[in-house]
PDB file of C-alpha atoms in Angstrom:
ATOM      1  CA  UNK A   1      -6.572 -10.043  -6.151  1.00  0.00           C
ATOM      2  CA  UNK A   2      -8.196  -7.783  -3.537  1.00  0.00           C
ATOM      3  CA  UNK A   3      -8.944  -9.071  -0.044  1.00  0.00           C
ATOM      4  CA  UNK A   4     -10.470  -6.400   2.494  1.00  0.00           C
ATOM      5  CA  UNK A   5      -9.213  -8.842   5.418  1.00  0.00           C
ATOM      6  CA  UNK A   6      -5.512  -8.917   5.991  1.00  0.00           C
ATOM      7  CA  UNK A   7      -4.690 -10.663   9.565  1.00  0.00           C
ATOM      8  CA  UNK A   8      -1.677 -10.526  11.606  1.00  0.00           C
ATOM      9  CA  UNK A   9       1.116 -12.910  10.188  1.00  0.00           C
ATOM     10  CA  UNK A  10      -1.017 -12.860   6.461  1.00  0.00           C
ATOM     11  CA  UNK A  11       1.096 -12.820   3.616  1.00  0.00           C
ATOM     12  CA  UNK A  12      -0.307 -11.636  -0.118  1.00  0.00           C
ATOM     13  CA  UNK A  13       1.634 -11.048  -3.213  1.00  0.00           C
ATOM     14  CA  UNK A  14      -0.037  -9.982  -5.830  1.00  0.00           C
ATOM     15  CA  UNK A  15       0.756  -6.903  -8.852  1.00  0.00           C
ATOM     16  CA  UNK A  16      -0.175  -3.512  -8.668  1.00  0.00           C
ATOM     17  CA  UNK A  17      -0.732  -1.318 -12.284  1.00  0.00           C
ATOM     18  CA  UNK A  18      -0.442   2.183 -12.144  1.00  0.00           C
ATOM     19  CA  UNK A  19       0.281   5.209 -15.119  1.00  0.00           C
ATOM     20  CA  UNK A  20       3.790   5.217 -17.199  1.00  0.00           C
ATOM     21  CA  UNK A  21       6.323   7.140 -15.137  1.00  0.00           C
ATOM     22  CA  UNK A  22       8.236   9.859 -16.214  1.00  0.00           C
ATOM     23  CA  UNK A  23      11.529   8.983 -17.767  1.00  0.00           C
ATOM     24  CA  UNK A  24      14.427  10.083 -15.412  1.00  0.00           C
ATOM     25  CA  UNK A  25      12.388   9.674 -12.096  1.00  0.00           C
ATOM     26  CA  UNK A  26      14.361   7.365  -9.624  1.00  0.00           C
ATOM     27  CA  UNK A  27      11.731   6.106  -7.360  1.00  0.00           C
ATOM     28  CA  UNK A  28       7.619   6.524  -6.670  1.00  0.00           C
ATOM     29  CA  UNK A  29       6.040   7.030  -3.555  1.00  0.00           C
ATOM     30  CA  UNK A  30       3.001   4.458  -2.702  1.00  0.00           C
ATOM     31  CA  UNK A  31       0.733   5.221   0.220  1.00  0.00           C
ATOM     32  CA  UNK A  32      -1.966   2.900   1.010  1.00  0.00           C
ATOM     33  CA  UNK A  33      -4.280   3.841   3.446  1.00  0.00           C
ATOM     34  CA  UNK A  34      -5.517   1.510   6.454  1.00  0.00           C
ATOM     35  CA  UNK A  35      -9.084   1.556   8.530  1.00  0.00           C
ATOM     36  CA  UNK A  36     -10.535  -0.232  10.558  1.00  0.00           C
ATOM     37  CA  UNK A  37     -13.930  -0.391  12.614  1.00  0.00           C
ATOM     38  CA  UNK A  38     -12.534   0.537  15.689  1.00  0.00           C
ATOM     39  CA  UNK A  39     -12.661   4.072  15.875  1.00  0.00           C
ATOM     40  CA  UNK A  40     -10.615   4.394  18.896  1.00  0.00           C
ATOM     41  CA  UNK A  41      -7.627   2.935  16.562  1.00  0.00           C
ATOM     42  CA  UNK A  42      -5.635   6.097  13.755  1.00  0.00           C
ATOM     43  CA  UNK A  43      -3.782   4.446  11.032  1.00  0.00           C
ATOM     44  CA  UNK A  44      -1.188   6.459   9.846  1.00  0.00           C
ATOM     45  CA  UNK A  45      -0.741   5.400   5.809  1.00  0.00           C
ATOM     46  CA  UNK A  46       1.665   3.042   4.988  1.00  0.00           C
ATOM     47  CA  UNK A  47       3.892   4.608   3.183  1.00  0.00           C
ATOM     48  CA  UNK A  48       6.486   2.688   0.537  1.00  0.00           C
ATOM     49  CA  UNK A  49       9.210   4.257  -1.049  1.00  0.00           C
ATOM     50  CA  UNK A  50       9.956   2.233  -4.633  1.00  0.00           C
ATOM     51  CA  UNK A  51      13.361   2.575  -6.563  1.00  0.00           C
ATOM     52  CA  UNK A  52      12.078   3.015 -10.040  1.00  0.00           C
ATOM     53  CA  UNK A  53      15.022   0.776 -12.942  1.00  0.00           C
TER      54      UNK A  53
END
């Protein structure tokens, strides 16, 4: 599920698919990139170091 509104205090879960990994990697880095309207407002990405099992 994709929602292009996420409030303050909004909680999602949801799944996220991406390519096979490499065999022997120990974690993936996710960055997800934020806007907004307000122009006067940078987001930095989120980034999201994942342990990979």
């Amino acid at each position: 599920m994709f929602k292009s509104d996420i409030l303050p205090g909004i909680e999602m879960e949801g799944v996220m698919i991406y390519p096979t990994v490499e065999e022997g990697t120990t974690s993936v880095k996710l960055l997800i990139d934020a806007s907004n309207d307000n122009y006067d407002i940078d987001f930095a990405p989120y980034t999201f170091e994942i342990p990979v099992k």
